[in-house]
Coordinates of C-alpha atoms in Angstrom, one line a residue:
Chain A
M1 CA 209.0 275.0 72.4
I2 CA 207.9 274.0 76.1
R3 CA 206.2 270.5 76.2
I4 CA 203.8 269.7 78.5
D5 CA 202.9 266.1 77.8
S6 CA 200.0 264.2 80.1
V7 CA 201.3 265.7 83.4
T8 CA 199.5 265.2 86.9
K9 CA 199.9 266.2 89.8
R10 CA 198.6 264.5 92.5
Y11 CA 199.0 265.4 96.4
P12 CA 200.0 262.6 99.0
D13 CA 196.6 263.8 100.4
G14 CA 194.9 262.7 96.9
T15 CA 194.1 266.2 96.0
V16 CA 194.7 266.5 92.1
A17 CA 196.0 269.8 91.1
V18 CA 196.9 269.2 87.5
D19 CA 195.0 266.4 85.8
R20 CA 196.5 265.1 82.7
L21 CA 197.4 268.2 81.2
S22 CA 199.2 268.2 77.3
L23 CA 199.9 271.4 75.2
D24 CA 202.6 272.9 73.7
I25 CA 203.9 276.6 74.4
P26 CA 205.3 278.2 71.5
D27 CA 208.6 280.1 71.6
R28 CA 209.1 283.7 71.5
A29 CA 205.3 284.2 72.1
I30 CA 203.1 285.1 75.7
T31 CA 201.3 281.6 76.7
V32 CA 198.9 282.9 79.5
F33 CA 197.3 280.6 81.8
V34 CA 194.3 281.6 83.4
G35 CA 191.8 279.9 85.5
P36 CA 189.6 280.4 89.1
S37 CA 191.7 279.7 92.3
G38 CA 192.8 276.1 92.4
C39 CA 192.2 275.4 88.6
G40 CA 195.8 274.4 89.1
K41 CA 197.8 277.1 86.8
T42 CA 200.4 278.0 89.4
T43 CA 201.3 274.3 90.0
T44 CA 201.6 274.3 86.2
L45 CA 204.0 276.9 86.0
R46 CA 206.2 275.8 89.1
M47 CA 206.5 272.3 87.2
I48 CA 208.3 273.6 84.5
N49 CA 211.1 275.3 86.5
R50 CA 211.0 271.9 89.1
M51 CA 209.6 274.1 92.0
I52 CA 207.1 271.1 91.7
E53 CA 207.7 268.0 90.6
P54 CA 205.0 266.1 88.3
S55 CA 203.7 262.9 89.6
E56 CA 203.1 261.5 86.1
G57 CA 203.9 262.8 82.4
T58 CA 206.8 264.7 81.1
I59 CA 208.1 268.2 80.2
L60 CA 210.1 268.6 77.5
I61 CA 211.9 272.0 76.7
D62 CA 213.5 271.6 73.1
G63 CA 213.0 268.0 73.1
K64 CA 215.2 267.3 76.3
D65 CA 213.3 266.2 79.5
I66 CA 213.6 268.6 82.3
L67 CA 214.3 266.2 84.9
K68 CA 217.5 265.1 83.1
E69 CA 219.1 268.8 83.7
P70 CA 220.6 269.6 87.2
V71 CA 217.8 271.3 88.9
N72 CA 220.0 274.8 89.5
T73 CA 220.9 275.1 85.8
L74 CA 217.9 274.6 84.5
R75 CA 216.2 277.3 87.2
R76 CA 218.9 280.0 86.2
S77 CA 218.1 279.6 82.3
M78 CA 214.6 280.7 83.3
G79 CA 213.4 284.2 84.8
Y80 CA 210.8 284.0 87.3
V81 CA 208.9 286.9 88.1
I82 CA 206.1 286.4 90.9
Q83 CA 203.5 288.1 93.0
N84 CA 204.6 291.4 95.2
A85 CA 208.3 290.8 93.1
G86 CA 209.7 288.6 96.1
L87 CA 212.8 291.1 96.0
F88 CA 215.7 290.3 98.6
Q89 CA 215.5 293.2 101.3
H90 CA 218.6 293.4 102.1
R91 CA 220.1 294.1 99.1
T92 CA 220.1 297.3 96.8
I93 CA 218.0 296.9 93.8
I94 CA 221.0 296.6 91.2
D95 CA 222.3 293.8 93.3
N96 CA 218.8 292.4 93.2
I97 CA 219.0 292.7 89.5
A98 CA 222.5 290.9 89.3
T99 CA 221.7 288.0 91.5
V100 CA 221.6 285.3 88.5
P101 CA 224.9 286.6 87.0
R102 CA 226.5 286.8 89.9
L103 CA 225.6 282.8 90.6
L104 CA 226.4 282.5 86.9
G105 CA 230.0 283.3 87.9
W106 CA 230.1 286.9 86.0
D107 CA 232.2 289.4 88.0
K108 CA 230.6 291.8 90.0
A109 CA 231.3 294.9 87.7
R110 CA 230.0 293.4 84.7
A111 CA 227.1 291.8 86.8
R112 CA 226.3 295.6 87.8
D113 CA 226.7 297.0 84.1
R114 CA 224.1 294.5 82.9
A115 CA 221.8 295.4 86.0
R116 CA 221.9 299.1 85.1
E117 CA 221.2 298.2 81.5
L118 CA 217.6 296.2 82.5
M119 CA 217.0 299.5 84.8
G120 CA 217.0 301.4 81.6
R121 CA 215.2 298.9 79.8
V122 CA 212.0 298.0 82.2
G123 CA 211.9 302.0 82.7
L124 CA 213.3 302.6 86.2
D125 CA 215.2 305.8 86.7
P126 CA 219.0 305.1 87.1
A127 CA 219.0 306.8 90.7
L128 CA 217.1 304.1 92.2
A129 CA 220.0 301.7 92.0
K130 CA 221.5 301.9 95.1
R131 CA 217.9 302.1 96.9
Y132 CA 216.9 299.4 99.0
P133 CA 213.4 297.5 97.9
Y134 CA 211.4 299.5 100.9
Q135 CA 212.3 302.5 99.0
L136 CA 210.6 302.1 96.3
S137 CA 206.5 301.8 95.1
G138 CA 204.9 298.4 94.2
G139 CA 205.0 299.4 90.7
Q140 CA 208.8 300.2 90.6
Q141 CA 209.1 296.5 93.0
Q142 CA 207.5 294.8 90.1
R143 CA 209.6 296.4 87.5
V144 CA 212.8 295.3 89.4
G145 CA 211.4 291.8 89.5
V146 CA 211.2 291.7 86.0
A147 CA 214.7 293.5 85.4
R148 CA 215.7 290.6 88.0
A149 CA 214.5 287.9 86.0
L150 CA 215.8 289.4 82.8
A151 CA 219.2 289.6 83.6
A152 CA 221.0 286.5 82.6
D153 CA 218.9 286.5 79.4
P154 CA 217.1 283.6 79.8
P155 CA 215.1 282.5 76.9
V156 CA 212.0 281.5 79.0
L157 CA 210.7 283.9 81.3
L158 CA 207.8 282.6 84.2
M159 CA 205.6 285.2 85.5
D160 CA 203.1 284.1 88.4
E161 CA 200.1 286.6 89.0
P162 CA 203.5 289.2 88.5
F163 CA 201.0 292.4 88.5
S164 CA 198.0 291.2 90.7
A165 CA 199.4 293.1 93.6
V166 CA 199.5 296.5 92.0
D167 CA 196.2 299.4 91.6
P168 CA 194.8 299.0 88.1
I169 CA 196.5 302.4 86.6
V170 CA 200.5 300.5 87.8
R171 CA 199.3 297.4 86.4
K172 CA 198.2 298.7 82.6
G173 CA 201.4 300.6 82.7
L174 CA 202.9 297.3 83.5
Q175 CA 201.2 295.0 81.4
D176 CA 202.0 297.9 78.2
E177 CA 206.0 297.8 79.3
L178 CA 206.1 293.9 79.2
L179 CA 204.2 294.0 75.8
R180 CA 206.7 296.9 74.5
I181 CA 210.0 294.7 75.9
Q182 CA 208.7 291.3 74.7
D183 CA 208.4 293.1 70.8
E184 CA 212.0 294.0 71.8
L185 CA 213.1 290.6 73.4
G186 CA 211.1 287.9 72.0
K187 CA 211.2 285.7 74.9
T188 CA 209.1 282.5 75.7
I189 CA 206.9 283.5 78.4
V190 CA 204.6 281.5 80.5
F191 CA 202.1 283.9 82.5
V192 CA 199.9 282.9 85.2
T193 CA 196.8 284.9 86.0
H194 CA 193.4 285.0 87.2
D195 CA 192.7 288.0 85.4
I196 CA 190.9 287.1 81.9
D197 CA 190.9 290.8 80.8
E198 CA 194.9 290.6 81.6
A199 CA 195.6 287.2 79.5
V200 CA 193.4 288.8 76.4
K201 CA 195.1 291.6 76.5
I202 CA 199.0 290.2 76.6
G203 CA 198.5 286.5 75.6
T204 CA 199.4 285.3 72.2
K205 CA 197.8 282.4 72.9
V206 CA 195.8 281.6 76.5
A207 CA 195.1 278.2 78.1
V208 CA 191.7 278.3 80.3
M209 CA 191.8 276.0 83.2
R210 CA 189.1 274.8 85.2
T211 CA 188.8 273.9 88.8
G212 CA 190.8 270.2 88.9
G213 CA 193.2 271.2 86.7
R214 CA 191.7 270.5 83.7
L215 CA 192.3 272.7 80.4
A216 CA 189.6 273.7 79.4
Q217 CA 190.3 275.6 76.2
F218 CA 193.9 276.6 74.5
A219 CA 193.6 279.4 71.9
P220 CA 194.6 282.7 70.7
P221 CA 192.3 285.2 72.3
A222 CA 190.2 286.4 69.6
E223 CA 188.9 283.0 69.3
L224 CA 188.7 282.4 73.1
L225 CA 185.9 285.7 72.7
T226 CA 184.4 284.2 69.1
D227 CA 184.5 280.6 69.9
P228 CA 184.4 279.5 73.7
A229 CA 184.8 275.8 73.9
D230 CA 182.1 275.2 76.2
A231 CA 179.5 277.3 79.0
F232 CA 182.3 277.5 81.7
V233 CA 184.6 279.0 79.4
E234 CA 181.9 281.9 78.4
D235 CA 181.2 282.0 81.5
F236 CA 184.6 282.6 82.8
L237 CA 185.0 285.4 80.0
G238 CA 182.3 287.3 81.0
A239 CA 178.9 288.8 79.5
D240 CA 180.8 291.5 77.4
R241 CA 182.9 289.3 75.6
G242 CA 181.3 290.8 71.9
I243 CA 182.5 294.1 73.3
R244 CA 185.8 292.9 74.3
R245 CA 186.4 291.4 71.0
L246 CA 186.4 294.0 69.0
S247 CA 189.9 294.6 70.3
F248 CA 191.3 292.7 67.8
F249 CA 189.7 294.1 64.9
P250 CA 191.6 297.5 63.5
A251 CA 189.9 300.9 63.4
A252 CA 192.0 301.7 60.1
G253 CA 189.5 300.1 57.9
L254 CA 186.7 302.6 59.1
P255 CA 185.5 305.3 56.1
L256 CA 186.0 308.6 57.6
L257 CA 183.8 311.7 56.4
T258 CA 186.1 314.7 56.3
T259 CA 183.1 317.2 55.2
P260 CA 181.6 317.6 58.5
V261 CA 184.7 319.5 60.1
V262 CA 185.6 322.9 59.6
A263 CA 188.3 325.5 61.2
V264 CA 187.6 328.0 64.2
D265 CA 188.0 330.7 62.0
A266 CA 185.1 329.3 59.3
T267 CA 183.9 331.6 57.4
A268 CA 179.9 331.7 56.8
E269 CA 180.6 330.3 53.4
Q270 CA 182.5 327.4 54.4
I271 CA 180.0 326.3 57.5
A272 CA 177.3 326.9 54.9
A273 CA 178.8 324.3 52.4
R274 CA 179.9 321.7 55.0
A275 CA 176.5 321.7 56.7
T276 CA 174.8 318.7 54.8
P277 CA 171.2 317.3 55.8
D278 CA 172.4 314.1 56.8
V279 CA 175.0 315.6 59.4
P280 CA 173.1 317.6 61.9
Y281 CA 176.5 318.8 63.6
L282 CA 179.8 320.1 62.7
L283 CA 183.0 319.7 64.3
V284 CA 185.0 323.1 65.2
T285 CA 188.9 322.5 65.0
G286 CA 191.4 324.8 66.1
L287 CA 194.1 326.4 63.9
D288 CA 196.3 323.8 65.1
G289 CA 193.9 320.8 63.6
R290 CA 192.8 319.4 66.9
P291 CA 189.2 319.4 67.7
L292 CA 187.4 321.7 69.6
G293 CA 184.0 320.1 70.0
W294 CA 180.8 319.8 68.1
G295 CA 178.0 322.6 66.9
E296 CA 174.8 322.9 65.1
P297 CA 175.8 324.7 61.7
H298 CA 173.3 327.4 62.3
T299 CA 174.4 328.7 66.2
L300 CA 178.4 328.5 64.7
T301 CA 179.2 332.8 64.1
A302 CA 181.2 333.0 61.0
G303 CA 184.9 334.0 61.5
R304 CA 184.6 333.9 65.2
I305 CA 183.4 330.8 66.6
D306 CA 183.3 330.8 70.8
P307 CA 184.7 327.1 71.6
A308 CA 183.2 327.9 75.2
R309 CA 179.4 327.5 73.4
L310 CA 180.1 324.0 71.8
I311 CA 179.1 321.1 72.4
G312 CA 182.3 318.7 73.9
H313 CA 183.7 315.7 71.4
G314 CA 184.5 313.3 74.0
R315 CA 188.0 311.1 73.4
P316 CA 189.2 310.8 69.8
F317 CA 190.2 308.0 68.9
E318 CA 193.6 307.2 66.6
H319 CA 192.2 306.2 63.4
A320 CA 195.4 304.2 62.5
T321 CA 196.5 302.4 65.2
E322 CA 193.4 301.8 67.9
S323 CA 190.8 299.2 67.4
L324 CA 186.6 299.1 66.4
R325 CA 186.2 298.9 70.3
A326 CA 188.0 302.6 70.8
A327 CA 186.2 303.9 67.7
L328 CA 182.6 302.3 69.1
D329 CA 183.3 303.6 72.2
C330 CA 184.1 306.8 71.4
A331 CA 181.1 307.2 69.1
V332 CA 178.7 306.1 72.6
L333 CA 180.2 308.5 74.8
S334 CA 180.3 311.5 72.4
P335 CA 177.2 313.7 73.1
T336 CA 176.4 314.0 69.1
G337 CA 176.9 310.1 68.5
W338 CA 179.8 310.7 66.1
A339 CA 183.1 309.8 67.0
V340 CA 186.2 312.3 66.4
A341 CA 189.1 310.3 64.7
V342 CA 192.8 311.8 65.0
G343 CA 196.1 311.0 63.7
A344 CA 199.1 310.1 65.9
D345 CA 199.8 314.1 66.2
G346 CA 196.1 314.7 67.8
R347 CA 195.4 316.6 64.3
V348 CA 191.5 315.4 63.2
T349 CA 191.5 313.1 60.2
G350 CA 187.7 312.8 59.9
V351 CA 184.6 312.0 61.9
V352 CA 182.5 308.3 61.6
S353 CA 178.8 308.1 63.2
Q354 CA 177.5 305.2 65.6
Q355 CA 175.6 303.4 62.2
T356 CA 178.8 303.4 60.3
V357 CA 180.8 302.1 63.2
A358 CA 177.9 299.4 63.2
E359 CA 178.4 298.5 59.6
A360 CA 181.9 298.3 60.0
I361 CA 181.7 295.4 63.0
R362 CA 179.0 293.4 60.8
S363 CA 181.5 293.3 58.2
A364 CA 184.6 292.4 60.2
H365 CA 182.6 289.7 61.7
A366 CA 181.5 288.3 58.7
A367 CA 185.5 288.4 57.5
A368 CA 186.4 287.2 60.9
P369 CA 187.3 283.4 60.8
A370 CA 189.5 283.7 57.8
D371 CA 191.0 286.7 59.3
E372 CA 192.0 285.4 62.8
K373 CA 193.8 282.4 61.0
A374 CA 195.9 284.2 59.0
A375 CA 196.9 287.0 61.8
R376 CA 198.0 284.2 64.1
Chain B
M1 CA 241.7 309.0 142.7
S2 CA 244.0 306.1 141.9
G3 CA 242.4 304.4 145.5
L4 CA 239.1 304.1 144.3
F5 CA 239.6 301.6 141.9
E6 CA 242.3 299.2 144.0
I7 CA 241.0 296.1 144.8
P8 CA 242.2 293.5 147.2
S9 CA 245.5 291.3 146.4
D10 CA 243.7 288.1 147.0
L11 CA 241.7 289.0 143.9
Q12 CA 245.5 288.3 142.0
N13 CA 244.0 291.2 139.6
T14 CA 243.5 294.6 139.0
Y15 CA 240.0 296.4 138.5
W16 CA 240.3 296.8 134.6
G17 CA 241.6 293.4 134.8
L18 CA 238.4 292.1 136.2
V19 CA 236.7 294.4 133.8
V20 CA 238.6 292.3 130.8
L21 CA 237.8 288.8 132.5
H22 CA 233.7 289.5 133.5
L23 CA 233.7 290.1 129.6
R24 CA 235.1 287.1 128.3
L25 CA 233.2 285.2 130.9
A26 CA 229.9 286.6 129.5
L27 CA 230.4 286.8 125.7
V28 CA 232.3 283.1 125.2
P29 CA 229.2 281.3 126.2
V30 CA 226.6 283.8 124.6
A31 CA 228.9 283.3 121.3
A32 CA 228.9 279.6 121.7
G33 CA 225.2 279.4 122.9
L34 CA 224.6 281.3 119.2
L35 CA 226.5 278.9 117.5
V36 CA 224.7 276.1 118.7
A37 CA 221.7 277.7 118.0
L38 CA 222.4 278.0 114.5
P39 CA 221.8 274.4 113.4
L40 CA 219.2 273.7 116.2
A41 CA 216.8 276.2 115.3
Q42 CA 217.7 275.5 111.4
L43 CA 216.6 272.1 112.1
C44 CA 213.5 273.3 113.7
V45 CA 212.4 275.3 110.9
R46 CA 212.9 272.5 108.8
L47 CA 211.2 269.8 110.6
R48 CA 208.2 271.9 112.1
W49 CA 207.2 269.3 114.9
L50 CA 210.8 269.3 116.3
Y51 CA 210.4 273.2 117.5
P52 CA 208.1 272.6 120.3
P53 CA 209.9 270.0 122.5
V54 CA 213.1 272.0 121.6
L55 CA 211.6 274.9 122.8
W56 CA 210.2 273.0 126.2
V57 CA 214.0 271.7 126.7
T58 CA 215.6 274.9 126.5
T59 CA 212.8 276.6 128.5
V60 CA 213.4 273.6 131.5
L61 CA 217.5 274.2 131.5
Y62 CA 216.9 277.7 132.0
A63 CA 214.8 276.9 134.9
V64 CA 218.0 274.9 136.3
P65 CA 219.7 277.1 139.1
S66 CA 223.4 277.6 138.1
L67 CA 224.3 276.4 141.3
A68 CA 222.8 273.0 140.4
F69 CA 225.0 273.0 137.1
F70 CA 228.2 274.0 138.9
V71 CA 227.5 271.0 141.5
V72 CA 227.5 268.5 138.8
L73 CA 229.9 270.4 136.2
I74 CA 232.7 270.8 139.0
D75 CA 233.6 266.7 139.0
Y76 CA 234.5 267.0 135.4
T77 CA 235.7 270.5 134.2
G78 CA 236.9 272.1 138.3
Q79 CA 236.7 275.0 139.3
T80 CA 237.4 276.9 136.1
E81 CA 236.2 279.3 133.9
T82 CA 234.7 276.5 131.9
T83 CA 232.3 275.7 134.3
V84 CA 230.8 279.1 134.8
M85 CA 230.7 279.2 131.2
I86 CA 228.6 276.5 130.0
P87 CA 225.6 276.6 132.2
L88 CA 225.5 280.6 130.8
A89 CA 225.6 279.0 127.1
V90 CA 222.8 276.5 127.8
Y91 CA 220.6 279.7 129.0
S92 CA 221.3 281.7 125.9
L93 CA 219.5 278.8 123.8
V94 CA 216.5 279.6 125.4
V95 CA 216.6 283.1 123.7
F96 CA 218.6 282.3 120.7
V97 CA 216.6 279.3 119.4
P98 CA 213.0 281.3 119.2
A99 CA 214.7 284.4 118.1
L100 CA 216.3 282.5 114.8
V101 CA 213.4 280.5 114.4
D102 CA 211.2 283.4 114.1
G103 CA 213.5 285.4 112.1
V104 CA 214.0 283.0 109.5
R105 CA 210.0 282.3 109.5
S106 CA 209.6 285.8 108.7
V107 CA 211.5 285.7 105.6
P108 CA 208.7 286.3 103.4
Q109 CA 207.6 282.9 101.5
E110 CA 207.8 285.0 97.9
T111 CA 211.3 285.7 98.7
M112 CA 212.1 282.2 99.4
D113 CA 210.2 280.9 96.4
A114 CA 212.0 284.1 94.2
A115 CA 215.3 282.7 95.5
T116 CA 214.7 279.0 95.0
A117 CA 213.3 280.0 91.4
M118 CA 216.5 281.5 90.5
G119 CA 218.5 278.6 91.3
L120 CA 220.0 279.4 95.0
G121 CA 220.6 276.1 96.6
P122 CA 219.7 275.5 100.2
L123 CA 222.6 276.4 101.9
R124 CA 222.8 280.0 99.8
R125 CA 219.2 280.5 100.6
Y126 CA 220.6 280.2 104.2
L127 CA 223.5 282.1 104.3
Q128 CA 222.3 284.5 101.5
V129 CA 218.9 285.1 102.3
Q130 CA 217.4 284.0 105.3
L131 CA 220.0 284.7 107.6
P132 CA 220.5 288.2 106.5
I133 CA 217.1 289.2 106.8
A134 CA 217.0 287.7 110.0
A135 CA 219.5 289.6 111.2
P136 CA 217.4 292.3 113.3
A137 CA 215.8 289.1 115.3
I138 CA 218.9 287.3 115.8
I139 CA 220.4 290.7 116.9
A140 CA 217.4 291.6 119.3
G141 CA 218.0 288.4 120.8
L142 CA 221.9 288.8 120.7
R143 CA 220.8 292.1 123.4
V144 CA 219.0 290.0 125.7
A145 CA 221.5 287.2 126.0
T146 CA 224.2 289.1 126.2
V147 CA 222.5 291.8 128.8
S148 CA 221.6 288.4 131.3
S149 CA 225.1 286.7 130.6
I150 CA 226.8 289.7 131.8
S151 CA 224.3 290.1 135.4
L152 CA 224.6 286.3 135.7
V153 CA 228.2 285.7 135.6
S154 CA 229.1 287.4 139.2
V155 CA 227.5 283.9 140.5
G156 CA 230.7 281.9 139.4
M157 CA 232.5 283.8 142.6
L158 CA 230.6 281.0 144.8
I159 CA 233.5 278.3 142.7
G160 CA 236.2 280.5 143.7
N161 CA 236.2 283.8 142.5
Q162 CA 235.5 282.6 138.8
G163 CA 232.9 285.5 138.9
G164 CA 234.7 288.4 137.1
L165 CA 233.4 291.5 138.9
G166 CA 231.6 289.7 141.1
N167 CA 234.5 288.5 142.8
L168 CA 234.4 291.6 144.3
L169 CA 230.6 291.0 146.0
N170 CA 232.2 288.5 148.0
D171 CA 235.4 290.5 149.0
G172 CA 233.3 293.3 150.0
M173 CA 231.4 291.5 152.5
I174 CA 234.5 289.7 153.7
Y175 CA 236.3 293.4 154.2
H176 CA 233.4 295.3 155.0
Q177 CA 234.1 297.3 151.9
P178 CA 230.7 299.1 150.2
R179 CA 233.3 300.1 148.0
L180 CA 233.8 297.3 146.7
I181 CA 230.3 296.0 146.4
W182 CA 229.6 299.2 144.3
L183 CA 232.3 298.9 142.2
S184 CA 231.1 295.3 141.0
V185 CA 227.3 296.3 140.8
I186 CA 227.8 299.7 138.7
G187 CA 230.9 298.0 136.5
T188 CA 228.4 295.0 135.8
A189 CA 225.6 297.3 134.9
V190 CA 227.8 299.4 132.8
L191 CA 229.4 296.8 131.1
A192 CA 225.7 295.6 130.6
I193 CA 224.3 299.0 129.0
A194 CA 227.8 299.5 126.9
A195 CA 227.2 295.8 125.4
D196 CA 223.9 296.6 124.4
A197 CA 224.5 300.0 122.9
A198 CA 227.4 298.3 121.0
L199 CA 225.0 295.7 119.7
V200 CA 222.5 298.5 118.8
V201 CA 225.3 300.2 116.7
L202 CA 225.9 296.5 114.9
R203 CA 222.3 296.3 114.2
T204 CA 222.2 299.8 112.4
V205 CA 226.0 299.2 110.5
L206 CA 224.2 295.6 109.2
T207 CA 220.9 296.9 108.2
P208 CA 220.5 299.9 106.2
W209 CA 217.9 298.0 104.3
M210 CA 215.1 298.3 107.2
P211 CA 212.5 300.8 107.3
R212 CA 213.1 302.8 110.2
G213 CA 211.9 306.3 111.7
R214 CA 211.1 308.8 109.5
S215 CA 212.2 307.5 106.3
A216 CA 210.1 304.9 106.7
A217 CA 207.0 307.2 106.7
R218 CA 208.4 308.8 103.7
P219 CA 206.3 308.1 100.7
A220 CA 208.2 306.2 98.1
P221 CA 209.0 308.5 95.2
A222 CA 205.8 308.2 92.6
E223 CA 205.7 305.2 90.0
A224 CA 207.8 306.6 87.2
R225 CA 205.7 305.7 83.9
P226 CA 207.6 306.3 80.6
E227 CA 205.5 307.7 78.0
P228 CA 202.6 308.6 80.1
A229 CA 199.9 309.7 77.2
A230 CA 201.0 306.1 75.0
P231 CA 199.4 303.8 77.3
V232 CA 195.8 305.2 77.2
L233 CA 195.8 305.3 73.4
K234 CA 197.5 301.6 72.9
D235 CA 194.7 299.7 75.4
A236 CA 191.8 299.3 73.0
A237 CA 194.2 298.5 70.1
R238 CA 195.5 295.6 71.5

């Protein structure tokens, strides 16, 4: 555990970057520092590896004061990932990744083997090993940055706005990749960002900081969205925090209707049997079980339904793995107001109406406080 | 044909001997200048206030004519090669100091931060990160300093045939032999061009990591994302 104990950073000109900050960063979890620029989040991160020394207070790692350890030993025990990756442009990808192992005295062959292994882990093509950074895209460079930070298998990973400089699609890929790597490796990650959506997405716990270097709230993301500590946090979270909070409720509990679903080769009897007064549309699936579209029962020609004449079904959601947010989104975007649920194989498992999603949201909210504590 | 490169016996040397001498007189000061400039420039990078005065002093020294240097130095070092080399080394500083300072400053802050954060101490950062990345700027400075030094060496003839190929200029005038003057001028120019070309080759060899020409324009390979469909589905689940 990293304990930040009433740490203040004051610069000679009197500016206070961090003001009496105290918090415990849990092991094997992602702790995100988020806040507007000038809130001291990067300063806090840099005090953990002593790139900046605190003016007051102490930082303890597993009970040991970081000031007592030789500075370069401390730094080599922490991976560091930075915006724009900060790669060594004069070294090949593989030598970039092998930097810290080489500093720790590993021989060249072992360090390179380790670097190759990490390239696979962060999703980099091994053919890039001998390339130079300028030959890589921004997203690939950032992956190299992550691999380099992980090279000596440090217990702690410090990440300073690592994904801010890449485009949104690549950023999303990198975030998913980080979560996957974290599932495998279980590092203690301290992550700085100014993007609250990123914080909520990847953080196990989120520390919201305000200008002047003070901690506004330190809580798991779901709690942050449900119960912001004050107007600043609420404002920083943005207007649609209610919708975003739905990301934390699984869709798996939604009751699905399987009646209004027919296959593309359905007979007249099947169509008639499945059309009920309370369901105005029938979902037509292909012979492979995947959704084709919606149709009103009287427009469907028995035995040879024409997929081209169906109403689009919008994006389906995966019932077992996705959240209420996804289900609601699908229902809202569906032209018929019904969302299509599918299994991992893409086959339709049922349909659900906006009303049913709304009821599920109400009951999830009612049960939430207890659940959230249990989940964390 | 052998007559073309024949030179007067008072020079006590062959043409090729003079070429070698010329190169030594020109290149040793450049090397010495670089050795002095390296720590000086690093000081200027670390102590920002020092850079303007250092730049000012090197510029003023550059403005001092070599003859004036000779007059002062001859009392200490005599009519020797050293007397010729010292001003040349001093002149090279006006090129090297800014080239090194700009080169080292051109290293992106992120790169330096990353190096520091990975536990590279100041010496390692200088030798393993700053100098290699500054190499193109250093070599650009080296090219200017080398070419100018090769051309300046000729004045050494004024203190008694210490000017390499420049010595032929004096003999050419004394003996009314334009051939000797051509040998001197063309020889000096060829040396300068050859030295410059060698440094260009050196830069290419030392900096395979530089984007250059067509390869820089080539688009980087598409971002490789494993499981292209998975992230879309995973998004909302988080």
